[in-house]
Coordinates of C-alpha atoms and ligand atoms in Angstrom, one line a residue:
X1 CA 328.9 99.3 209.4
X2 CA 326.6 97.3 211.5
X3 CA 323.8 95.6 209.6
X4 CA 320.2 96.1 210.8
X5 CA 319.6 92.4 211.5
X6 CA 315.9 93.0 210.9
X7 CA 316.7 93.6 207.2
X8 CA 317.2 90.3 205.2
X9 CA 320.6 89.9 203.6
X10 CA 321.3 90.6 199.9
X11 CA 321.1 88.0 197.4
X12 CA 324.1 85.6 197.4
X13 CA 324.8 86.2 194.0
X14 CA 326.1 89.6 195.2
X15 CA 328.5 88.3 197.7
X16 CA 331.5 89.2 195.9
X17 CA 330.8 92.5 195.1
X18 CA 332.5 95.6 196.7
X19 CA 333.2 99.0 195.9
X20 CA 333.1 99.6 192.1
X21 CA 336.4 100.2 190.5
X22 CA 335.1 103.2 188.7
X23 CA 333.5 104.7 191.8
X24 CA 336.8 104.4 193.7
X25 CA 338.9 105.8 191.2
X26 CA 336.7 108.7 190.1
X27 CA 336.1 109.7 193.7
X28 CA 339.8 109.9 194.1
X29 CA 340.3 112.0 191.1
X30 CA 337.6 114.4 192.3
X31 CA 338.9 114.5 196.0
X32 CA 342.1 115.7 194.6
X33 CA 340.7 117.7 191.8
X34 CA 343.1 115.8 189.4
X35 CA 343.3 116.2 185.5
X36 CA 341.7 113.1 184.8
X37 CA 343.0 111.1 181.9
X38 CA 341.9 107.8 183.4
X39 CA 338.1 107.0 182.9
X40 CA 337.1 106.8 179.2
X41 CA 334.7 109.8 178.8
X42 CA 335.4 112.5 176.4
X43 CA 335.2 116.0 178.1
X44 CA 334.8 118.1 175.1
X45 CA 332.2 120.3 174.2
X46 CA 329.1 118.1 172.2
X47 CA 329.5 119.3 168.6
X48 CA 326.7 121.7 167.2
X49 CA 324.9 119.0 164.8
X50 CA 324.4 116.8 168.1
X51 CA 323.1 119.8 170.0
X52 CA 320.5 120.5 167.1
X53 CA 319.6 116.9 166.8
X54 CA 318.3 117.2 170.6
X55 CA 316.6 120.4 170.1
X56 CA 314.8 118.7 167.0
X57 CA 313.9 115.7 169.0
X58 CA 312.5 117.5 172.0
X59 CA 310.2 119.5 169.6
X60 CA 308.5 116.1 168.6
X61 CA 305.8 115.2 171.1
X62 CA 306.4 111.4 170.6
X63 CA 309.9 111.6 171.2
X64 CA 309.1 112.4 174.7
X65 CA 307.1 109.2 175.1
X66 CA 307.8 105.6 175.9
X67 CA 309.0 104.0 172.4
X68 CA 308.9 100.5 171.0
X69 CA 310.7 98.4 173.7
X70 CA 313.0 96.5 171.3
X71 CA 314.3 99.9 170.0
X72 CA 312.8 103.4 168.7
X73 CA 311.8 102.6 165.2
X74 CA 313.8 105.5 163.7
X75 CA 317.0 104.5 165.5
X76 CA 316.7 100.7 164.7
X77 CA 316.0 101.5 161.0
X78 CA 319.1 104.1 161.1
X79 CA 321.4 101.4 162.6
X80 CA 320.3 98.8 160.0
X81 CA 321.0 101.5 157.2
X82 CA 324.3 102.4 158.8
X83 CA 325.5 98.8 159.5
X84 CA 324.1 96.5 156.6
X85 CA 327.1 97.6 154.2
X86 CA 329.4 97.3 157.0
X87 CA 328.3 93.5 157.8
X88 CA 327.9 93.0 153.9
X89 CA 324.2 91.8 154.5
X90 CA 320.7 93.3 154.8
X91 CA 320.1 93.7 158.5
X92 CA 316.4 93.7 159.4
X93 CA 315.8 96.8 161.8
X94 CA 312.8 95.0 163.5
X95 CA 314.5 91.6 164.4
X96 CA 318.1 91.9 164.1
X97 CA 318.6 95.3 166.1
X98 CA 318.2 96.1 169.7
X99 CA 318.8 99.2 171.4
X100 CA 319.8 99.5 174.9
X101 CA 320.8 101.6 177.9
X102 CA 324.3 102.0 176.7
X103 CA 326.6 99.1 175.4
X104 CA 326.6 98.0 179.4
X105 CA 322.9 97.1 179.2
X106 CA 323.3 95.1 175.8
X107 CA 326.3 93.2 177.4
X108 CA 324.3 92.6 180.6
X109 CA 321.2 91.3 178.4
X110 CA 323.4 89.0 176.4
X111 CA 325.2 87.4 179.2
X112 CA 322.0 87.0 181.0
X113 CA 320.1 85.8 178.1
X114 CA 322.7 82.8 177.4
X115 CA 324.5 82.0 180.6
X116 CA 323.0 79.4 183.1
X117 CA 324.6 78.6 186.3
X118 CA 328.0 76.7 185.9
X119 CA 328.3 77.8 182.3
X120 CA 331.5 79.2 181.2
X121 CA 332.7 82.3 179.0
X122 CA 336.3 82.6 177.4
X123 CA 337.6 86.1 177.7
X124 CA 340.7 87.8 176.3
X125 CA 342.6 89.3 179.1
X126 CA 343.2 92.2 179.9
X127 CA 339.4 93.0 179.7
X128 CA 336.9 95.7 180.5
X129 CA 335.5 94.8 184.0
X130 CA 331.6 94.7 183.5
X131 CA 331.8 91.4 181.8
X132 CA 333.0 89.6 185.2
X133 CA 330.2 91.2 187.2
X134 CA 327.8 90.2 184.6
X135 CA 328.9 86.6 184.5
X136 CA 329.0 86.5 188.4
X137 CA 325.2 87.7 188.5
X138 CA 324.5 84.8 185.9
X139 CA 326.4 82.3 188.1
X140 CA 328.7 81.8 185.2
X141 CA 332.6 81.5 185.1
X142 CA 335.0 83.5 183.2
X143 CA 338.0 81.4 181.7
X144 CA 340.7 84.2 181.0
X145 CA 343.3 83.9 178.2
X146 CA 345.8 86.7 178.2
X147 CA 347.1 88.5 175.3
X148 CA 350.8 88.0 175.3
X149 CA 353.3 90.8 174.2
X150 CA 355.3 89.1 171.4
X151 CA 358.3 90.8 169.7
X152 CA 358.2 94.7 170.2
X153 CA 355.8 95.0 173.1
X154 CA 355.7 98.8 172.5
X155 CA 352.9 98.2 169.8
X156 CA 349.3 97.0 170.9
X157 CA 349.3 94.9 167.7
X158 CA 352.1 92.8 168.9
X159 CA 349.9 91.6 172.0
X160 CA 348.7 88.3 170.6
X161 CA 346.7 85.3 171.6
X162 CA 348.7 82.1 172.1
X163 CA 346.9 79.6 170.2
X164 CA 347.4 76.5 172.3
X165 CA 346.3 78.5 175.5
X166 CA 343.5 79.8 173.5
X167 CA 342.0 76.4 172.4
X168 CA 342.9 74.9 175.7
X169 CA 340.4 77.4 177.2
X170 CA 337.2 75.9 175.6
X171 CA 335.4 72.9 177.1
X172 CA 331.8 71.6 176.7
X173 CA 330.7 74.0 179.3
X174 CA 331.8 77.0 177.1
X175 CA 328.8 79.0 175.9
X176 CA 330.2 82.3 174.9
X177 CA 333.6 84.1 173.7
X178 CA 333.9 87.7 174.7
X179 CA 336.2 89.9 172.8
X180 CA 336.7 93.7 172.3
X181 CA 338.3 95.5 169.4
X182 CA 339.5 98.1 169.5
X183 CA 340.6 96.7 172.7
X184 CA 340.1 98.2 176.2
X185 CA 342.5 98.8 177.8
X186 CA 345.4 97.6 175.4
X187 CA 344.3 99.7 172.3
X188 CA 344.9 96.4 169.7
X189 CA 342.5 96.1 166.9
X190 CA 342.3 92.3 166.0
X191 CA 343.2 91.7 162.5
X192 CA 340.9 89.9 160.0
X193 CA 343.2 86.9 160.2
X194 CA 343.0 86.8 164.1
X195 CA 339.4 87.2 164.1
X196 CA 338.9 84.3 161.3
X197 CA 341.1 82.3 163.7
X198 CA 339.0 83.0 166.9
X199 CA 335.8 82.6 164.6
X200 CA 336.9 79.3 163.7
X201 CA 337.5 78.0 167.3
X202 CA 334.2 79.3 168.2
X203 CA 332.5 77.5 165.3
X204 CA 334.1 74.3 166.0
X205 CA 333.0 74.5 169.8
X206 CA 329.6 75.8 168.8
X207 CA 330.1 79.0 171.0
X208 CA 328.3 82.4 170.6
X209 CA 330.5 85.5 170.1
X210 CA 329.7 88.5 172.0
X211 CA 331.9 91.2 170.2
X212 CA 332.1 94.5 171.8
X213 CA 333.0 97.2 169.4
X214 CA 332.1 100.3 171.2
X215 CA 335.4 102.0 169.8
X216 CA 334.8 101.0 166.3
X217 CA 334.9 104.7 165.0
X218 CA 338.6 105.6 166.5
X219 CA 340.9 104.1 164.1
X220 CA 344.4 105.2 163.6
X221 CA 346.7 105.1 160.6
X222 CA 346.1 102.5 158.0
X223 CA 344.3 100.0 160.7
X224 CA 341.3 98.4 159.6
X225 CA 338.2 97.7 161.8
X226 CA 337.2 94.3 161.2
X227 CA 333.7 93.0 162.6
X228 CA 333.8 89.5 163.4
X229 CA 330.0 89.1 162.7
X230 CA 330.8 90.0 159.1
X231 CA 333.1 87.2 158.4
X232 CA 331.8 84.2 156.5
X233 CA 329.6 82.0 158.7
X234 CA 329.8 84.2 161.6
X235 CA 326.8 86.5 161.7
X236 CA 324.6 83.3 162.8
X237 CA 326.7 83.0 166.3
X238 CA 327.7 86.8 166.8
X239 CA 326.2 89.5 169.0
X240 CA 327.8 92.7 168.0
X241 CA 327.6 95.5 170.6
X242 CA 328.0 99.2 169.9
X243 CA 327.7 102.6 171.8
X244 CA 326.4 106.0 170.8
X245 CA 328.3 107.5 173.7
X246 CA 331.6 106.5 172.2
X247 CA 330.4 106.8 168.8
X248 CA 329.4 110.4 169.1
X249 CA 331.6 111.4 172.3
X250 CA 328.5 111.7 174.5
X251 CA 328.9 108.9 177.0
X252 CA 326.4 110.4 179.5
X253 CA 323.6 109.9 176.8
X254 CA 323.7 106.1 177.4
X255 CA 322.3 104.6 174.2
X256 CA 323.8 101.5 173.0
X257 CA 322.9 98.6 170.6
X258 CA 323.2 94.9 169.8
X259 CA 323.2 93.6 166.5
X260 CA 322.9 89.9 165.4
X261 CA 320.7 87.3 164.1
X262 CA 317.0 87.5 164.9
X263 CA 316.9 84.2 167.3
X264 CA 319.9 85.6 169.3
X265 CA 318.6 89.3 169.6
X266 CA 315.1 88.2 170.5
X267 CA 316.6 86.5 173.7
X268 CA 318.4 89.7 174.7
X269 CA 315.0 91.6 174.3
X270 CA 313.5 89.3 176.9
X271 CA 316.0 90.4 179.5
X272 CA 315.7 94.3 178.3
X273 CA 312.3 94.1 178.5
X274 CA 312.0 93.2 182.2
X275 CA 315.0 95.2 183.5
X276 CA 314.8 98.9 181.6
X277 CA 312.1 98.1 179.2
X278 CA 313.2 101.0 176.8
X279 CA 316.2 103.4 176.5
X280 CA 315.0 107.0 176.5
X281 CA 313.3 108.0 173.3
X282 CA 314.5 111.6 173.2
X283 CA 318.0 110.4 172.7
X284 CA 317.4 107.5 170.5
X285 CA 315.7 110.0 168.3
X286 CA 318.8 112.3 168.6
X287 CA 321.2 109.4 167.9
X288 CA 319.2 108.4 164.7
X289 CA 319.5 112.1 163.5
X290 CA 323.1 112.0 164.3
X291 CA 323.8 108.9 162.1
X292 CA 321.5 110.6 159.3
X293 CA 323.7 113.6 159.5
X294 CA 327.0 111.8 159.6
X295 CA 326.1 109.8 156.6
X296 CA 325.3 112.9 154.5
X297 CA 328.8 114.4 155.4
X298 CA 330.8 111.0 155.5
X299 CA 333.1 111.6 152.5
X300 CA 333.7 115.4 153.5
X301 CA 336.0 117.3 155.9
X302 CA 332.9 117.7 158.0
X303 CA 332.8 114.2 158.7
X304 CA 332.7 113.9 162.6
X305 CA 334.2 110.1 162.6
X306 CA 337.3 111.5 160.4
X307 CA 337.7 114.3 163.0
X308 CA 337.5 112.1 165.8
X309 CA 340.0 109.3 164.8
X310 CA 342.5 112.3 163.6
X311 CA 341.9 114.2 166.9
X312 CA 342.3 111.3 169.1
X313 CA 345.4 110.1 167.3
X314 CA 346.9 113.6 167.8
X315 CA 346.1 113.5 171.5
X316 CA 347.7 110.2 171.7
X317 CA 350.8 111.2 170.3
X318 CA 351.1 114.2 172.6
X319 CA 350.6 111.9 175.6
X320 CA 353.0 109.3 174.2
X321 CA 355.7 112.2 173.7
X322 CA 355.5 113.3 177.3
X323 CA 355.6 109.9 178.9
X324 CA 358.6 109.0 176.3
X325 CA 360.1 112.3 177.5
X326 CA 360.4 111.1 180.9
X327 CA 361.6 107.5 180.3
X328 CA 358.3 105.9 180.5
X329 CA 357.3 103.4 177.5
X330 CA 353.9 103.9 176.0
X331 CA 352.4 100.8 174.0
X332 CA 351.2 102.4 170.8
X333 CA 347.6 101.6 170.1
X334 CA 346.1 100.8 166.7
X335 CA 342.8 102.7 167.8
X336 CA 340.2 103.2 170.5
X337 CA 340.5 105.6 173.6
X338 CA 343.4 104.2 175.5
X339 CA 347.0 103.6 175.7
X340 CA 349.3 101.5 178.2
X341 CA 352.2 103.1 179.5
X342 CA 355.0 101.1 181.1
X343 CA 355.7 103.0 184.3
X344 CA 358.6 100.9 185.5
X345 CA 361.1 103.6 184.9
X346 CA 359.4 106.0 187.4
X347 CA 361.4 104.9 190.4
X348 CA 359.1 102.4 191.7
X349 CA 360.3 99.0 192.6
X350 CA 359.0 96.2 190.5
X351 CA 361.3 93.6 191.5
X352 CA 358.4 91.6 192.9
X353 CA 356.3 91.5 189.6
X354 CA 356.4 87.7 189.7
X355 CA 355.0 87.4 192.9
X356 CA 351.9 89.1 191.6
X357 CA 352.1 92.0 193.9
X358 CA 350.6 94.8 191.6
X359 CA 352.3 98.2 192.0
X360 CA 350.2 99.9 189.4
X361 CA 347.4 100.6 192.0
X362 CA 349.8 102.2 194.4
X363 CA 351.4 104.1 191.4
X364 CA 347.9 105.3 190.1
X365 CA 346.9 106.6 193.8
X366 CA 350.3 108.1 194.2
X367 CA 350.1 110.0 190.9
X368 CA 346.6 111.1 191.7
X369 CA 347.4 112.4 195.3
X370 CA 350.9 113.8 194.4
X371 CA 350.5 115.2 191.0
X372 CA 346.9 115.7 190.7
X373 CA 347.1 113.3 187.6
X374 CA 344.1 110.5 187.3
X375 CA 345.1 107.4 185.4
X376 CA 343.8 103.6 185.8
X377 CA 345.8 100.8 186.8
X378 CA 345.9 97.6 184.6
X379 CA 345.8 94.9 187.1
X380 CA 342.0 95.5 187.8
X381 CA 341.4 94.2 184.2
X382 CA 343.2 91.0 185.0
X383 CA 342.0 87.7 187.0
X384 CA 344.2 86.7 189.8
X385 CA 346.3 84.1 187.8
X386 CA 347.6 86.6 185.2
X387 CA 347.4 89.8 187.2
X388 CA 351.4 89.9 187.5
X389 CA 351.4 90.2 183.7
X390 CA 350.1 93.8 184.2
X391 CA 351.7 95.4 187.3
X392 CA 354.1 97.9 185.4
X393 CA 351.1 99.2 183.2
X394 CA 349.0 102.2 183.8
X395 CA 346.0 103.1 181.2
X396 CA 345.7 106.6 180.0
X397 CA 342.6 107.7 178.1
X398 CA 343.3 110.3 175.2
X399 CA 339.6 111.1 174.5
X400 CA 340.1 114.3 176.1
X401 CA 339.8 117.8 175.2
X402 CA 342.9 120.0 174.0
X403 CA 343.0 121.9 177.4
X404 CA 343.0 118.4 179.5
X405 CA 345.8 116.7 177.1
X406 CA 347.8 119.9 177.5
X407 CA 347.6 120.0 181.3
X408 CA 348.3 116.2 181.6
X409 CA 351.4 116.7 179.4
X410 CA 352.6 119.5 181.7
X411 CA 351.9 117.1 184.8
X412 CA 353.7 114.4 183.2
X413 CA 356.8 116.3 182.2
X414 CA 357.0 117.4 185.9
X415 CA 357.4 114.0 187.2
X416 CA 361.3 114.1 186.6
X417 CA 361.5 117.1 188.9
X418 CA 359.7 115.9 191.9
Ligands
LIG501 C1 334.9 97.9 176.1 C2 333.5 98.8 176.5 N1 332.5 98.3 176.4 C3 331.5 98.8 177.0 C4 331.4 100.1 177.6 C5 330.3 100.6 178.2 O1 329.6 101.7 176.9 P1 328.3 102.4 177.2 O2 328.8 103.8 177.9 O3 327.7 102.7 176.0 O4 327.4 101.7 178.4 C6 332.7 100.8 177.8 C7 332.8 102.0 178.7 O5 333.9 102.4 178.9 C8 333.9 99.9 177.4 O6 335.0 100.4 177.4

């Protein structure tokens, strides 16, 4: 398209922005009316208790007005009550909690608040894409360290950091370490020992930790969700990000939060106060009610969090079985929404892997077009240097309704026949 020369060009910080990954793959899925197990949004019906919280909220006049910019008072109090025992400390709701328009905004605020032009953030690769865009907007640079499969690569827990490589990534320019557990897209949950190690390196280099824990409520088997901000000496340097969208399977609500020490949280609030000012009051009120409800049923069969982990593990098993049946190899996750699947056996030529050419993008487009099954390529979660590590994997999301999972399994089993 020819640009109108009378209009000034966009800011140079946007120079590397093109079509957004999610927009591209979502529109492809829609165009082909594909069964979507790509993007991480649950498509099941909102449970009755959440619907009830919205009805109760909308009936309260003040829940329809602007609320406190740093976070709706009822929600920040709920979050402090919910997370204080999980971090083994008394979290101050007014100074150590900020609510945001989804985890996205909390991440944007954290990066904008601490990254100057030329600063670096070490990040564990593959990684969710938004950190890269936020760093670019701040003029910072991501230094990527890949998780490397060790031993049996069919288990996410065997994807590990190489300590030498990890430590070499830190320099005097490093301001942040960005980590995600449960991991998107690998499905790994970092163990206490791994997080203690990561924390000790961050402490040595005096680096702030941005810990994205949006999938914290989806935990399989005996795995434990360990919060790095709850480890000894770590609260002071850690910002922990969460999402009501992922916690209660209502991604369209876009309510998120950041927890951390007051001196860090107050900086995020500066960014938020001049971008969104406040997240929607109505939904903050409803999320507060949802946490209160869940706490009341936590140890019972009514617990939403218990149901969610069990349901998603069942879905994950169904998809893993379907892929295994056709000779693909799933990478079994510890928790979260996603599973990697090695598609090298699907008849595609992967002999070029070492050149960095990524077949996964073609593979995903082909599956969407020919089989009406939408997934996500993994190479888009990598920088250029390590992209070749990913080319044989696709990402599937199992946070889907029974109907979507059954349809997806049927389609996967039909791959063989084509
Ligand atoms: C790792 C990770 N962090 C953050 C987000 C964004 O969360 P929210 O929808 O609450 O903005 C996502 C969404 O997919 C994600 O996968």
